[in-house]
Coordinates of C-alpha atoms and ligand atoms in Angstrom, one line a residue:
M232 CA 25.3 -11.2 23.6
K233 CA 26.4 -7.6 23.8
H234 CA 24.6 -7.0 20.5
R235 CA 21.4 -8.4 21.9
F236 CA 21.7 -6.3 25.1
I237 CA 22.1 -3.2 22.9
L238 CA 19.1 -4.1 21.0
A239 CA 17.0 -4.8 24.0
A240 CA 18.0 -1.4 25.4
C241 CA 17.1 0.3 22.2
A242 CA 13.8 -1.5 22.0
A243 CA 13.0 -0.2 25.5
M244 CA 14.0 3.3 24.3
A245 CA 11.7 2.9 21.3
V246 CA 8.8 2.0 23.6
A247 CA 9.6 4.9 25.8
G248 CA 10.0 7.7 23.4
S249 CA 10.5 7.1 19.7
L250 CA 7.1 6.1 18.4
T251 CA 5.4 9.4 17.9
I252 CA 2.4 10.7 16.1
A253 CA 0.9 14.0 15.3
R254 CA -2.3 15.6 16.7
A255 CA -5.8 14.1 16.2
E256 CA -7.2 16.7 13.7
T257 CA -7.0 15.7 10.0
P258 CA -4.4 17.8 8.2
R259 CA -4.8 19.0 4.6
W260 CA -1.3 17.9 3.8
S261 CA 1.6 16.4 5.7
I262 CA 5.2 15.5 5.2
V263 CA 7.8 13.5 7.2
I264 CA 11.4 12.9 6.3
H265 CA 14.4 11.0 7.6
G266 CA 18.1 11.2 7.0
G267 CA 19.1 7.7 8.3
A268 CA 18.9 5.8 11.6
G269 CA 21.6 4.1 13.6
V270 CA 23.7 4.4 16.7
I271 CA 23.8 8.1 17.2
D272 CA 25.4 9.0 20.4
R273 CA 25.2 12.5 22.0
A274 CA 28.7 12.2 23.1
Q275 CA 30.0 11.6 19.6
L276 CA 27.8 14.0 17.6
S277 CA 29.5 17.4 18.0
P278 CA 27.4 20.5 18.4
D279 CA 28.4 21.6 15.0
L280 CA 27.4 18.4 13.3
D281 CA 24.2 18.2 15.4
A282 CA 23.3 21.6 14.2
A283 CA 24.3 21.0 10.6
Y284 CA 22.0 17.9 10.5
R285 CA 19.1 19.8 12.0
A286 CA 19.5 22.7 9.4
A287 CA 19.7 20.2 6.5
L288 CA 16.5 18.4 7.7
D289 CA 14.7 21.7 8.1
K290 CA 15.8 22.8 4.6
A291 CA 14.6 19.7 3.0
L292 CA 11.3 19.7 5.0
A293 CA 10.7 23.3 4.0
A294 CA 11.4 22.6 0.3
G295 CA 8.7 19.7 0.4
A296 CA 6.2 21.6 2.6
K297 CA 6.2 24.6 0.3
I298 CA 5.1 22.5 -2.7
L299 CA 2.4 20.8 -0.6
A300 CA 1.2 24.0 1.0
E301 CA 0.7 25.5 -2.5
G302 CA -1.4 22.5 -3.6
G303 CA 1.4 20.9 -5.5
A304 CA 1.9 17.1 -6.2
G305 CA 3.3 14.9 -3.4
L306 CA 5.7 13.4 -5.9
D307 CA 7.1 16.8 -6.6
A308 CA 7.5 17.4 -2.9
I309 CA 9.4 14.1 -2.4
E310 CA 11.7 14.8 -5.3
A311 CA 12.5 18.4 -4.1
A312 CA 13.3 17.3 -0.6
I313 CA 15.3 14.3 -1.6
T314 CA 17.3 16.0 -4.4
L315 CA 18.4 18.6 -1.8
M316 CA 19.6 15.8 0.6
E317 CA 21.3 13.9 -2.3
D318 CA 23.3 17.0 -3.0
D319 CA 24.2 17.4 0.7
P320 CA 27.3 15.5 1.7
L321 CA 26.0 14.9 5.2
F322 CA 23.8 12.2 4.0
N323 CA 24.5 8.8 2.6
A324 CA 22.6 9.4 -0.7
G325 CA 23.9 11.0 -3.9
R326 CA 27.1 13.1 -3.0
G327 CA 28.3 11.7 0.4
A328 CA 27.2 8.1 -0.4
V329 CA 29.1 5.3 1.4
F330 CA 31.6 3.2 -0.5
S331 CA 31.4 -0.4 -1.6
A332 CA 34.4 -2.7 -0.7
E333 CA 35.7 -2.0 -4.1
G334 CA 35.8 1.7 -3.4
R335 CA 32.8 2.7 -5.5
N336 CA 29.6 4.6 -4.9
E337 CA 26.6 2.5 -6.0
L338 CA 23.4 4.3 -5.5
D339 CA 19.8 2.9 -5.0
A340 CA 16.5 4.8 -4.8
S341 CA 12.7 4.2 -5.3
I342 CA 9.5 6.1 -5.3
M343 CA 5.8 5.1 -5.2
E344 CA 2.4 6.8 -5.4
G345 CA -0.5 5.4 -3.6
T346 CA -3.4 6.3 -6.1
G347 CA -2.5 3.9 -8.9
L348 CA 0.2 2.0 -7.0
K349 CA 2.7 3.1 -9.5
A350 CA 6.4 2.7 -8.6
G351 CA 9.9 3.2 -9.9
A352 CA 13.3 2.2 -8.6
V353 CA 17.0 2.1 -9.6
A354 CA 19.8 0.0 -8.1
G355 CA 23.6 0.4 -8.5
L356 CA 23.6 3.8 -10.2
R357 CA 27.2 5.2 -10.6
T358 CA 26.9 8.4 -12.7
T359 CA 23.3 9.8 -12.2
R360 CA 23.5 12.9 -9.9
H361 CA 19.9 12.4 -8.6
P362 CA 18.9 8.7 -8.2
I363 CA 15.4 9.7 -6.9
S364 CA 14.8 11.5 -10.2
A365 CA 15.9 8.4 -12.1
A366 CA 13.6 6.3 -10.0
R367 CA 10.7 8.7 -10.8
A368 CA 11.6 8.5 -14.5
V369 CA 11.5 4.7 -14.3
M370 CA 7.9 5.0 -12.9
E371 CA 6.7 7.6 -15.4
K372 CA 8.6 6.9 -18.6
S373 CA 9.3 3.2 -18.7
P374 CA 7.1 0.1 -18.6
H375 CA 9.2 -1.3 -15.7
V376 CA 9.6 -0.8 -12.0
L377 CA 13.2 -1.5 -11.2
L378 CA 16.3 -0.9 -13.3
A379 CA 19.8 -1.7 -12.3
G380 CA 23.5 -1.0 -13.2
A381 CA 25.0 0.9 -16.0
D382 CA 21.9 0.5 -18.2
A383 CA 19.9 2.3 -15.6
D384 CA 22.4 5.2 -15.7
R385 CA 22.0 5.2 -19.5
F386 CA 18.2 5.2 -19.1
A387 CA 18.5 8.2 -16.8
A388 CA 20.8 10.0 -19.1
S389 CA 18.5 9.3 -22.0
N390 CA 15.7 11.0 -20.0
G391 CA 17.8 14.1 -19.6
L392 CA 19.0 13.5 -16.1
E393 CA 22.3 15.0 -15.1
Q394 CA 25.3 12.6 -15.3
V395 CA 28.4 13.3 -13.3
K396 CA 31.9 11.6 -13.0
P397 CA 31.9 9.0 -10.3
G398 CA 34.3 11.1 -8.2
Y399 CA 31.5 13.7 -7.8
F400 CA 30.0 11.5 -5.1
F401 CA 33.3 11.2 -3.1
T402 CA 33.6 12.6 0.4
E403 CA 36.6 12.0 2.7
R404 CA 34.3 11.2 5.6
R405 CA 32.8 8.2 3.8
W406 CA 36.2 7.1 2.3
Q407 CA 37.6 7.1 5.9
G408 CA 34.6 5.1 6.9
L409 CA 35.5 2.4 4.3
V410 CA 39.1 2.5 5.4
R411 CA 38.0 1.8 9.0
F412 CA 35.5 -0.8 7.9
L413 CA 38.1 -2.8 6.0
A414 CA 40.8 -2.3 8.6
A415 CA 38.6 -3.9 11.3
R416 CA 38.5 -6.9 8.9
G417 CA 42.2 -6.9 8.4
E418 CA 41.8 -5.8 4.8
A419 CA 43.7 -3.1 2.9
P420 CA 41.7 -0.3 1.4
P421 CA 41.2 -0.2 -2.4
K422 CA 43.1 2.5 -4.4
R423 CA 41.8 6.0 -3.9
P424 CA 39.3 6.7 -6.7
R425 CA 40.7 8.7 -9.6
G426 CA 40.1 12.4 -9.8
V427 CA 39.3 13.1 -6.2
P428 CA 41.3 15.4 -3.9
K429 CA 44.4 14.0 -2.4
A430 CA 44.0 13.4 1.3
A431 CA 45.5 16.4 3.0
K432 CA 46.5 15.6 6.6
N433 CA 44.2 17.9 8.3
V434 CA 41.3 17.0 6.0
A435 CA 41.8 13.4 6.6
H436 CA 41.9 14.1 10.4
T437 CA 38.6 15.9 10.3
A438 CA 37.0 13.2 8.2
V439 CA 38.3 10.5 10.5
K440 CA 36.5 12.2 13.4
A441 CA 33.3 12.7 11.3
A442 CA 33.6 9.0 10.2
A443 CA 33.8 8.0 13.8
I444 CA 30.1 8.9 14.3
D445 CA 29.2 6.3 11.7
S446 CA 28.3 2.9 12.9
A447 CA 31.0 0.2 12.7
T448 CA 28.8 -1.8 10.3
H449 CA 27.6 0.9 8.0
G450 CA 27.8 4.6 7.7
F451 CA 24.1 5.5 7.9
G452 CA 22.4 8.5 6.4
T453 CA 20.0 7.1 3.9
V454 CA 17.2 9.7 3.1
G455 CA 13.5 9.2 2.6
V456 CA 10.3 11.3 2.5
A457 CA 6.6 10.3 2.9
V458 CA 3.8 12.7 2.1
M459 CA 0.1 13.2 1.8
D460 CA -0.8 16.0 -0.6
Q461 CA -3.9 18.2 -0.9
K462 CA -5.4 16.0 -3.6
G463 CA -5.3 13.1 -1.2
Q464 CA -2.4 11.3 -2.7
W465 CA -0.1 9.4 -0.4
A466 CA 3.5 8.8 -1.7
A467 CA 6.9 7.8 -0.5
G468 CA 10.5 7.8 -1.7
T469 CA 14.0 6.7 -0.5
S470 CA 17.5 7.2 -1.7
T471 CA 20.7 5.7 -0.4
G472 CA 24.3 4.7 -1.1
G473 CA 23.6 1.4 0.8
T474 CA 25.9 0.1 3.4
T475 CA 29.7 0.6 3.8
G476 CA 31.9 -2.1 2.3
K477 CA 29.0 -3.8 0.5
R478 CA 30.2 -6.4 -2.0
W479 CA 29.2 -8.3 -5.1
G480 CA 26.6 -5.9 -6.4
R481 CA 24.7 -6.0 -3.1
V482 CA 21.3 -4.3 -3.3
G483 CA 19.6 -3.2 -0.1
D484 CA 15.9 -2.5 0.7
A485 CA 15.8 1.1 -0.5
P486 CA 15.0 0.3 -4.1
I487 CA 12.8 -2.6 -3.3
I488 CA 9.1 -1.7 -3.3
G489 CA 7.5 -3.2 -0.3
A490 CA 10.7 -3.4 1.7
G491 CA 12.1 0.2 1.9
T492 CA 9.3 2.1 0.3
Y493 CA 5.5 1.8 0.0
A494 CA 2.4 4.0 -0.4
Q495 CA -1.3 3.4 -0.7
D496 CA -3.9 6.2 -0.6
G497 CA -5.9 6.4 2.6
I498 CA -3.8 3.7 4.3
C499 CA -0.2 4.8 4.6
A500 CA 3.1 5.9 3.1
V501 CA 6.4 4.5 4.4
S502 CA 10.1 5.1 3.8
A503 CA 12.6 2.9 5.8
T504 CA 16.3 3.1 6.9
G505 CA 18.6 0.7 8.6
T506 CA 20.4 -2.5 7.8
G507 CA 18.5 -3.3 4.6
E508 CA 18.8 -7.1 4.8
Y509 CA 16.4 -7.3 7.7
F510 CA 14.0 -4.9 6.0
L511 CA 14.0 -7.0 2.9
R512 CA 13.4 -10.2 4.8
L513 CA 10.3 -8.6 6.7
G514 CA 9.0 -6.7 3.8
V515 CA 8.9 -3.9 6.3
A516 CA 7.1 -1.0 4.4
R517 CA 4.4 -3.2 2.8
R518 CA 3.9 -5.1 6.1
I519 CA 3.3 -1.8 7.9
C520 CA 0.7 -0.8 5.4
A521 CA -0.9 -4.2 5.5
L522 CA -1.4 -4.2 9.2
V523 CA -3.2 -0.8 8.8
E524 CA -5.2 -1.9 5.8
L525 CA -6.1 -5.5 6.7
R526 CA -6.0 -5.5 10.5
G527 CA -7.2 -2.0 11.2
L528 CA -4.2 -1.1 13.3
S529 CA -3.4 2.5 13.8
I530 CA -0.2 3.6 12.1
Q531 CA 1.7 3.8 15.4
A532 CA 0.4 0.4 16.5
A533 CA 1.7 -1.0 13.2
L534 CA 5.1 0.7 13.7
R535 CA 5.3 -0.7 17.2
Q536 CA 4.6 -4.3 15.9
V537 CA 6.9 -4.2 13.0
I538 CA 9.8 -2.1 14.2
T539 CA 9.8 -2.3 18.0
S540 CA 8.8 -6.1 18.1
E541 CA 9.5 -7.9 14.8
L542 CA 12.6 -6.1 13.4
T543 CA 14.2 -6.2 16.8
A544 CA 13.4 -9.9 17.3
L545 CA 15.1 -10.6 14.0
G546 CA 18.2 -8.7 15.2
G547 CA 17.6 -5.9 12.7
D548 CA 18.3 -2.2 13.4
G549 CA 16.8 1.0 11.9
G550 CA 13.7 3.0 11.6
V551 CA 10.8 4.2 9.5
I552 CA 8.9 7.4 8.8
A553 CA 5.2 7.0 8.0
I554 CA 2.0 8.8 7.1
G555 CA -1.2 7.1 8.5
P556 CA -4.8 7.0 7.1
R557 CA -5.7 10.5 8.3
G558 CA -2.5 12.1 7.0
E559 CA -0.9 11.8 10.6
T560 CA 2.8 11.7 10.7
A561 CA 4.7 9.0 12.6
F562 CA 8.2 7.7 13.4
G563 CA 9.4 4.3 14.6
L564 CA 13.0 3.2 15.4
N565 CA 14.8 0.7 17.4
T566 CA 18.2 2.5 17.3
S567 CA 19.5 5.3 19.5
G568 CA 18.8 7.8 16.8
M569 CA 17.2 8.7 13.5
Y570 CA 17.6 12.1 11.8
R571 CA 14.0 13.0 11.2
A572 CA 11.5 15.8 10.8
R573 CA 7.9 16.3 10.1
L574 CA 5.4 19.1 9.3
D575 CA 1.7 19.3 8.5
S576 CA -0.9 22.0 7.4
A577 CA -1.8 22.6 11.0
G578 CA 1.8 23.7 11.6
D579 CA 2.7 20.7 13.7
K580 CA 6.5 20.6 13.3
E581 CA 9.3 18.5 14.8
I582 CA 13.0 18.1 14.0
S583 CA 14.8 15.5 16.1
I584 CA 17.8 13.2 16.2
F585 CA 17.9 11.1 19.4
A586 CA 15.3 8.3 20.1
D587 CA 14.5 9.9 23.4
E588 CA 13.8 13.3 21.9
G589 CA 10.6 14.8 20.4
D590 CA 7.0 14.6 21.1
P591 CA 6.0 11.4 22.8
R592 CA 2.4 11.5 21.4
Ligands
LIG644 N1 18.7 0.6 4.3 C1 19.9 1.0 3.6 C2 20.5 -0.2 2.9 O1 20.5 -1.2 3.5 C3 21.0 1.6 4.5 C4 20.5 2.6 5.5 O2 19.3 3.0 5.6 O3 21.3 3.0 6.3 O4 21.0 -0.2 1.8

């Protein structure tokens, strides 16, 4: 009941202020990024963390935008922005990923370009530093679309992608998130991973405070980027550690083309974040594109239908970033926040976190 009330309140907020779109003129290039969606309360996000997230979003946005402004490929812009966020422990992707119930970081990512509908994805990586680069290698250097597990790490290594010890991905905040997640279910935490720093008392305390901003069900912070480049290619990519306490080799929506990521030139590019099971069941990214392509909906109308209405009705939570048919950037979410940012060739820029923040266009 309480859950339903929260979702209804969030849906109202989504209608009020979180479906936004850039100006009417057609940009030469555009980029929109997210760093995860969920229950983000002003009261819990300290001014320091708030500023840190905004700075990290700005940095990733600038890295992608620079490539696009210089006439570079959208796929390069996506990889540049996402690898920065994968290296940043603030985000649930690469270093800073959440932990599975067994105490492991298992990383998922995907990338797609809208010209030839080529796509690549990886699931359950444990040693590849940049999962988004592995997804791109699958797209460009293999005959497949989705590779999983240790063999996918081996494929990445054989294509020259940096391999790290699993402890590289460890952060105290996400570990404490797992401890809290399991404690709420009356379960003991797994053994602390080998080779990671011992939990000093003050470090653990700071991390517990930071972990407290994460949702009870999952520590969000998935990252994604959607772009339109100057050659007229739409593309999107997503990278995540998945959901805290995931079990049994669980794979979410992020590496599934059509659920967490989709791109089609002249129609749309989408990257999603939220509880992946709902995005999988709705085929969210492809569904948004199909509404634009087949029903002629504007990108914001498609987001309203899929995120505000359908995802909410199913009990799902999260959001998406999207680029529409004219290169316009758009956000849609049914949660109280989504770390997000956008910029286009006309200089239309926004960095925002809370659902009621940002330009209501
Ligand atoms: N969608 C991701 C997953 O379910 C998690 C997230 O975006 O927060 O794996």
